[in-house]
Tab-separated table of C-alpha atoms and ligand atoms in Angstrom:
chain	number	residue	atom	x	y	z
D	605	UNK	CA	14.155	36.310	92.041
D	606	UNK	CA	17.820	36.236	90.531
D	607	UNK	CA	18.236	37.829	87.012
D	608	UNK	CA	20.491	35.554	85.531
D	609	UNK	CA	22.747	36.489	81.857
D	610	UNK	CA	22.858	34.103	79.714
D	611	UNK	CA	26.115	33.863	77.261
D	612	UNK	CA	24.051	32.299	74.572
D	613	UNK	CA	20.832	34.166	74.777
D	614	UNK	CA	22.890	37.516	75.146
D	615	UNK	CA	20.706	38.498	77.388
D	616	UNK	CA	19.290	38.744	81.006
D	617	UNK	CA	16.819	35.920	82.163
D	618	UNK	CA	14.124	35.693	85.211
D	619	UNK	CA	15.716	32.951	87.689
D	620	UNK	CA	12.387	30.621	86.398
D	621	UNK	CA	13.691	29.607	82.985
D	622	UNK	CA	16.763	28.455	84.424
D	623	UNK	CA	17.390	25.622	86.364
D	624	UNK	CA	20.527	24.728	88.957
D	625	UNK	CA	22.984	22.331	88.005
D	626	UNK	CA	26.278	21.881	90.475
D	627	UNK	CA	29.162	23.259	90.985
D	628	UNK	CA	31.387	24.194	87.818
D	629	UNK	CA	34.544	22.789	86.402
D	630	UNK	CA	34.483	19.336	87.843
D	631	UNK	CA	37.086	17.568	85.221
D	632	UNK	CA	36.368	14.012	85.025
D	633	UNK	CA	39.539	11.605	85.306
D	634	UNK	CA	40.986	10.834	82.275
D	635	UNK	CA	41.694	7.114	83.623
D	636	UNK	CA	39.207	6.341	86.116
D	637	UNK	CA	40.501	2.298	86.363
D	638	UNK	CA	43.583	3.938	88.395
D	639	UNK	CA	41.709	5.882	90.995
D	640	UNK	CA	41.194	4.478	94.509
D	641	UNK	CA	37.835	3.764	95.590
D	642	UNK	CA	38.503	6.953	97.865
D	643	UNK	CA	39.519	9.095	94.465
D	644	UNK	CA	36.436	8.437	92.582
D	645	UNK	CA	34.159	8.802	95.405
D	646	UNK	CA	35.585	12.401	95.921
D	647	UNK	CA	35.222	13.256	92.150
D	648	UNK	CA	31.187	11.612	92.674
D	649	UNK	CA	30.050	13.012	95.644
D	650	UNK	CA	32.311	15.972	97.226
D	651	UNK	CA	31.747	18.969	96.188
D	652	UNK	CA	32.666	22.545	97.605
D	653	UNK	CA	30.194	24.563	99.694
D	654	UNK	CA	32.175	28.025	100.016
D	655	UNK	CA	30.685	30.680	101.919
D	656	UNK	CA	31.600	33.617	99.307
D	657	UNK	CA	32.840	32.823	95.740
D	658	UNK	CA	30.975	29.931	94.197
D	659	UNK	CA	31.176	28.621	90.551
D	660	UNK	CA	28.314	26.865	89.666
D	661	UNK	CA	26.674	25.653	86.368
D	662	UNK	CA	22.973	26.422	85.675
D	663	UNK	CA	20.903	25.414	82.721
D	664	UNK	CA	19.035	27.694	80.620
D	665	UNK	CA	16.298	25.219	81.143
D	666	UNK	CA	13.365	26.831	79.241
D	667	UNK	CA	15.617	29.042	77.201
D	668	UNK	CA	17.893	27.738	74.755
D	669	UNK	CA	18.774	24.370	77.202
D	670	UNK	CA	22.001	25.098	77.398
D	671	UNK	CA	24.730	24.382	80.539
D	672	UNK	CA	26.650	28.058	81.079
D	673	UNK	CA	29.019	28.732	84.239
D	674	UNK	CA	27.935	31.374	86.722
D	675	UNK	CA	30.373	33.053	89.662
D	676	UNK	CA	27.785	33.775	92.402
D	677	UNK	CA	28.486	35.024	95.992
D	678	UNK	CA	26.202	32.438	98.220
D	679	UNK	CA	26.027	35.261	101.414
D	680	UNK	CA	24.863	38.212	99.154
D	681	UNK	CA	23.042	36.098	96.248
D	682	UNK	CA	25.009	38.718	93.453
D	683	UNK	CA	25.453	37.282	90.310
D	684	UNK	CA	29.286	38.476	89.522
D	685	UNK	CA	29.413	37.099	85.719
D	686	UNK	CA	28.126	34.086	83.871
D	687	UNK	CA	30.487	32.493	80.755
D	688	UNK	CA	30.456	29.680	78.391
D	689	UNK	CA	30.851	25.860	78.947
D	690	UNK	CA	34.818	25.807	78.234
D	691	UNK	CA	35.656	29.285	79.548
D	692	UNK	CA	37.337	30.182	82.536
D	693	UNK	CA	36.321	32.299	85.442
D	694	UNK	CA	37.444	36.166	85.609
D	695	UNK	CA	36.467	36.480	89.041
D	696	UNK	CA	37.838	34.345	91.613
D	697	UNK	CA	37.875	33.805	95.273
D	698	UNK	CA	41.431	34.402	95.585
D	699	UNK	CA	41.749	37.556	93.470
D	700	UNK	CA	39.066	38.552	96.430
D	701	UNK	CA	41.196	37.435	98.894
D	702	UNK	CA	38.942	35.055	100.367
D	703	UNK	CA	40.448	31.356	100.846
X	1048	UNK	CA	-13.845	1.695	54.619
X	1049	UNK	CA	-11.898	3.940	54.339
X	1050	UNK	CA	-7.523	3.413	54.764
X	1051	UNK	CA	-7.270	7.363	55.406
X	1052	UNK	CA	-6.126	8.208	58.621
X	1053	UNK	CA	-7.495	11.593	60.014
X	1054	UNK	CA	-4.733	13.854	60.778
X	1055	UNK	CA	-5.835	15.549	65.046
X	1056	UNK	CA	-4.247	18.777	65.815
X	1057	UNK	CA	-3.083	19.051	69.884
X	1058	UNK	CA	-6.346	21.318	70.604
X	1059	UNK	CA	-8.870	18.882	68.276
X	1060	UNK	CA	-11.072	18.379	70.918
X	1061	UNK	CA	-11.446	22.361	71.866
X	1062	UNK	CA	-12.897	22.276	68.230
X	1063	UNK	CA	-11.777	25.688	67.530
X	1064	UNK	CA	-13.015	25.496	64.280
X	1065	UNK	CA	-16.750	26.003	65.415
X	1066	UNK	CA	-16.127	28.818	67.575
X	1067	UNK	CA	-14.804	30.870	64.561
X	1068	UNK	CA	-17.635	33.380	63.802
X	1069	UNK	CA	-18.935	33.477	67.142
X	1070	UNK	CA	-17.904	36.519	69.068
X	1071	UNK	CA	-16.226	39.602	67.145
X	1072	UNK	CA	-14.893	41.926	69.065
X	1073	UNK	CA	-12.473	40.221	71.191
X	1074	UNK	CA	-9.511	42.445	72.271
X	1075	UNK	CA	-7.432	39.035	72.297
X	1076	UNK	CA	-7.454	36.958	68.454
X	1077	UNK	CA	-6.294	33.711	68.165
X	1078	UNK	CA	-5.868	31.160	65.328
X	1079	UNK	CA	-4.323	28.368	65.547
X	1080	UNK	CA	-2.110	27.824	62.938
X	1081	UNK	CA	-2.475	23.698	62.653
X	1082	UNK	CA	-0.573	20.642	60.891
X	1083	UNK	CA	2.452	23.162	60.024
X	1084	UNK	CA	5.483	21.059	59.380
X	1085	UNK	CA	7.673	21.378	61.931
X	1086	UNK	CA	11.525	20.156	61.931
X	1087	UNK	CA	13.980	20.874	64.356
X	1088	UNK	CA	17.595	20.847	62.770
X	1089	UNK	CA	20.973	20.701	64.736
X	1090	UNK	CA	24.252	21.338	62.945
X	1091	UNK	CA	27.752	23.886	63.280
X	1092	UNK	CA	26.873	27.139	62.276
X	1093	UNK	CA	31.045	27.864	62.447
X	1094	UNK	CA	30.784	25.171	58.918
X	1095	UNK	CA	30.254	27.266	55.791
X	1096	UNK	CA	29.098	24.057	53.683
X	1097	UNK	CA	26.423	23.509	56.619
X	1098	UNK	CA	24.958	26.869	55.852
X	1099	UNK	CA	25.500	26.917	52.025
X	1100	UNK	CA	23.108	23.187	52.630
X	1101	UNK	CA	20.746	24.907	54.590
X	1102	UNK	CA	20.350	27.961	51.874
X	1103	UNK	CA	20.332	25.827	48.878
X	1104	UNK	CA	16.849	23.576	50.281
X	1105	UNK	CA	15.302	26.239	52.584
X	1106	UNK	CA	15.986	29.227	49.907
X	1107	UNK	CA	16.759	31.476	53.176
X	1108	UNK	CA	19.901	32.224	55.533
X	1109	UNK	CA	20.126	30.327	58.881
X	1110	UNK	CA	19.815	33.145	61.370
X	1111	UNK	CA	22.852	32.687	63.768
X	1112	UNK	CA	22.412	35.626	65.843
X	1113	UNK	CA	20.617	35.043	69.046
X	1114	UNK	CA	16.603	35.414	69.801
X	1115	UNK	CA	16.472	35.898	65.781
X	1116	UNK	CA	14.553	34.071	62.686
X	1117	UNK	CA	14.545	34.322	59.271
X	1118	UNK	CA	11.641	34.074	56.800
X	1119	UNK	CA	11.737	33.223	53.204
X	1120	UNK	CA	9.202	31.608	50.950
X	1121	UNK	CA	9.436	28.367	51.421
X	1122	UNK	CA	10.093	28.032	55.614
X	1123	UNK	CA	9.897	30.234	58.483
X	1124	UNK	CA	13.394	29.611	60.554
X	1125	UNK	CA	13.745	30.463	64.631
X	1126	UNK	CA	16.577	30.608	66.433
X	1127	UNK	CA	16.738	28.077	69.512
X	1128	UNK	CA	20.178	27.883	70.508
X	1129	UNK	CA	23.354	28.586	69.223
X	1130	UNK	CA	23.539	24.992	67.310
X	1131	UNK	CA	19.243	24.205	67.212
X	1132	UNK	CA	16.536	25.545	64.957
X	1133	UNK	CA	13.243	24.952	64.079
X	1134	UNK	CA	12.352	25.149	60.524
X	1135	UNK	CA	8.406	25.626	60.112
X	1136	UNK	CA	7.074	24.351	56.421
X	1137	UNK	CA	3.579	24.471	54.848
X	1138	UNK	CA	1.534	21.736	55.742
X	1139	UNK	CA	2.687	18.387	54.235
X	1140	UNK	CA	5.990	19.538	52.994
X	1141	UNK	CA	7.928	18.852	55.741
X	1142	UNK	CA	8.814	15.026	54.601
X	1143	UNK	CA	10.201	16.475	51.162
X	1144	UNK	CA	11.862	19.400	52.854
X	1145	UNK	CA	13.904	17.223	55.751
X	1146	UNK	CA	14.675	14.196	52.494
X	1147	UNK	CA	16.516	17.424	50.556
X	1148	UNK	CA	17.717	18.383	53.687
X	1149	UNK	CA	19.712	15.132	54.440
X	1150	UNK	CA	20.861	14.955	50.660
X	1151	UNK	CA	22.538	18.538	50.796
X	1152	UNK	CA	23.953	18.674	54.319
X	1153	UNK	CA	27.153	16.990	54.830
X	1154	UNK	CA	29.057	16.542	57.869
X	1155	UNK	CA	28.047	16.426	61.341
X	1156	UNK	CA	23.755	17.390	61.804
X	1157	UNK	CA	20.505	16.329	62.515
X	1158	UNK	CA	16.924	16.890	61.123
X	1159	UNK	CA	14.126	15.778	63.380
X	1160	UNK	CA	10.364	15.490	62.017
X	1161	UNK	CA	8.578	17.249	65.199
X	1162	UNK	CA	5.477	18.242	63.100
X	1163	UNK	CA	3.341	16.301	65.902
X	1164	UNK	CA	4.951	16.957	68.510
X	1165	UNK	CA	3.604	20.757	69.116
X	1166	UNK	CA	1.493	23.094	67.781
X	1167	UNK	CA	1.519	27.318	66.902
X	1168	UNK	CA	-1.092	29.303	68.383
X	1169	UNK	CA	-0.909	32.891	67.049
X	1170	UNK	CA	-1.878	35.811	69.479
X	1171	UNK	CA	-2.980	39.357	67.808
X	1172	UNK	CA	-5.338	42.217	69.164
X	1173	UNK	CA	-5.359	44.911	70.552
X	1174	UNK	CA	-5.187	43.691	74.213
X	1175	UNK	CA	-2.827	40.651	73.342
X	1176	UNK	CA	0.321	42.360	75.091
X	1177	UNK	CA	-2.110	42.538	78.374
X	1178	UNK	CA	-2.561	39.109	78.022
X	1179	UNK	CA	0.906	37.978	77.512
X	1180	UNK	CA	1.663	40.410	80.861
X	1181	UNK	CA	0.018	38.365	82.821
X	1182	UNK	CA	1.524	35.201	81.206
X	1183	UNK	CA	5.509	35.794	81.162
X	1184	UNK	CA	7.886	37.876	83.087
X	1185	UNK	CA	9.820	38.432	79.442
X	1186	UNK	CA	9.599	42.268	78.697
X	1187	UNK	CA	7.447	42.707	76.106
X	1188	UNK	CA	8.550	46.443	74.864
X	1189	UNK	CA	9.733	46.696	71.729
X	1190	UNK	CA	12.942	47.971	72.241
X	1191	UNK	CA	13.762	44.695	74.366
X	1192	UNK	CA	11.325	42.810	71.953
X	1193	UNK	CA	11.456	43.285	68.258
X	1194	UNK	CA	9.344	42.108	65.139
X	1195	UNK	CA	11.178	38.729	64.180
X	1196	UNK	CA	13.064	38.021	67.667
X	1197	UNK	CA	12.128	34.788	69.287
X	1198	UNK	CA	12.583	33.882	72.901
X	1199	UNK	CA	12.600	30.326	74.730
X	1200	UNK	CA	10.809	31.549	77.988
X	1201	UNK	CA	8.325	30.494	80.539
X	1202	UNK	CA	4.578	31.041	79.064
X	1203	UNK	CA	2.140	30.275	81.961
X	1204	UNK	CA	4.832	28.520	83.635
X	1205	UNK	CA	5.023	25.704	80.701
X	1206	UNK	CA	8.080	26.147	78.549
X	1207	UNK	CA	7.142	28.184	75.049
X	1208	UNK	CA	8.871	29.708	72.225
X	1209	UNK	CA	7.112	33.200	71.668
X	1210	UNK	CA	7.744	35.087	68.031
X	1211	UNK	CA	7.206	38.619	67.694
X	1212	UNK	CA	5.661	38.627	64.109
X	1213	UNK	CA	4.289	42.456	64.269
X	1214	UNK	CA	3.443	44.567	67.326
X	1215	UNK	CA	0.315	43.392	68.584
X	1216	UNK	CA	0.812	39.709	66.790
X	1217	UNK	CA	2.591	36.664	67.872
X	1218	UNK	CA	3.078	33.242	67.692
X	1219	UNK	CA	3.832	30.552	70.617
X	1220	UNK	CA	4.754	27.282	70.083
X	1221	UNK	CA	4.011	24.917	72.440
X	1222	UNK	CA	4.434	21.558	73.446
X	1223	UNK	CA	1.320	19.548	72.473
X	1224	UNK	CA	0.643	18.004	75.911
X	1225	UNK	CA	0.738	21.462	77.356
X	1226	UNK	CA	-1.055	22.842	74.697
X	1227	UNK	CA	-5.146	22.342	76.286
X	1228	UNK	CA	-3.556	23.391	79.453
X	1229	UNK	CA	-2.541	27.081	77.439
X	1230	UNK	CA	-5.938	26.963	75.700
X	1231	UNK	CA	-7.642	27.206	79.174
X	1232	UNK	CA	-5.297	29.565	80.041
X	1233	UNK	CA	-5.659	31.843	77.213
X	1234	UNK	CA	-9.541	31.687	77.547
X	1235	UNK	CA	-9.030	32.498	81.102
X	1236	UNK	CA	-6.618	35.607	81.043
X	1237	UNK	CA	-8.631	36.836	78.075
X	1238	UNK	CA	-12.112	36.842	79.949
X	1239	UNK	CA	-11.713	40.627	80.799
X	1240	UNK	CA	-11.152	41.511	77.285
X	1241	UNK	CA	-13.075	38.886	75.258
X	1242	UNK	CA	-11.679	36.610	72.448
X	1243	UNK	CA	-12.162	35.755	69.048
X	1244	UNK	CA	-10.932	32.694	67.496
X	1245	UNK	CA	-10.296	33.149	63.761
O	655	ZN	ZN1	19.916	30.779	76.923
């Protein structure tokens, strides 16, 4: 069971209120009509699968039901921080000097 | 006959009201605290006017720190998120309360009626905390659970709101088609220590 913190509760959360929700910071194109079939099928369906650094949105499901960011390791499960919809990451892969 | 239309709480047919009286020693009490309005009211809590609205009808401050609620007079306010509430109102106020509520807010908000959409059971006695133990994984110590916070949490894995009102006494508020489901689950985790409906 993950505890999870979450940046509108204030406070740490049992892994059962939340649910998963995707990978973080996907920015929708601002003019999808010039995209290649190609482009938009890569902002639909691929998504990153890192082994290491992973931001990824979860949703305070039975909490306050709100999306928040989370910057998880997928090998060792830890939790590294959790921030608003909006914010950026402070940890990231390549500060860790993964790729 | 007769036009009136009879109002049916979410635990009617449990028919709590007979089994008041009947046992009185129960470690675990519980009432349940029926036909409350109920409104749930979104809005910017960074918009002074929105607040100024909200203290003018409700005669209490919005409480915009997390996990907290306010309580005045006229409406019992709980924190759900930072831009969601839930305003609880004596019984049959609740249309007067959300019309003065549109006619002072301005700007960007909404006021939902959700009076029949769930109910408030309230928990007291001495063995309530052993109860709720066995029902969420929330820590229920004071000092991570104070009179007047509120949490959104798992309660018998359905979704509840659970407000600390004094140490041994709180109230849930639950959905109303999970709401037999909780009943059975209450009588069940309170076998050990008997309970007594009020
Ligand atoms: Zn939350």
């Amino acid at each position: 069971m993950l505890l999870i913190h979450c940046p509108y509760c204030e406070e740490m959360r049992e892994e059962e209120e939340f649910s998963p929700a995707g990978q973080a910071h996907i920015v929708r194109p601002l003019d999808p009509e010039v995209l290649s079939d190609e482009e938009w099928a890569r902002y639909l369906f691929f998504r990153k699968n890192p082994r290491g650094l992973h931001h990824e949105m979860w949703l305070h499901t039975h909490g306050c039901r709100k999306y928040f960011n989370v910057t998880r390791n997928t090998v060792t499960y830890q939790i590294m921080e959790s921030y608003k919809m909006g914010q950026q990451p402070s940890v990231t892969a390549s500060e860790k000097g993964q790729s | 006959m007769s036009n009136s239309i009879n109002m049916e709480s979410p635990l009617h047919h449990a028919q709590l009201d007979d089994l008041v009286g009947q046992s009185g020693d129960g470690g675990v009490i519980l009432h349940e605290a029926k036909f409350l309005g109920h409104l749930n009211l979104r809005g910017n809590s960074q918009d002074p006017e929105f607040l100024a609205g909200i203290k003018e009808v409700l005669g209490v401050e919005l409480p915009l720190s997390a996990c907290s609620s306010a309580k005045g007079e006229r409406a019992q306010i709980m924190w759900l998120a930072p831009d969601e509430w839930l305003i609880v109102v004596a019984s049959g106020t609740e249309h007067d309360v959300e019309k003065k509520l549109r006619l002072c807010l301005k700007g960007h908000f909404a006021v939902s009626d959700i009076s029949g959409a769930q109910t408030i059971l309230e928990l007291s006695g001495i063995n309530v905390i052993d109860l709720l133990k066995k029902s969420t994984g929330y820590d229920l110590h004071l000092d991570s659970f104070p009179i007047g916070k509120v949490i959104g949490t798992n309660f018998a894995k359905a979704g509840a709101h659970i407000l600390r009102l004094e140490k041994n006494k709180f109230q849930l508020v639950v959905r109303r088609s999970f709401s037999d489901y909780i009943w059975l689950w209450i009588q069940q985790g309170s076998k050990e220590y008997g309970l007594t409906i009020t």
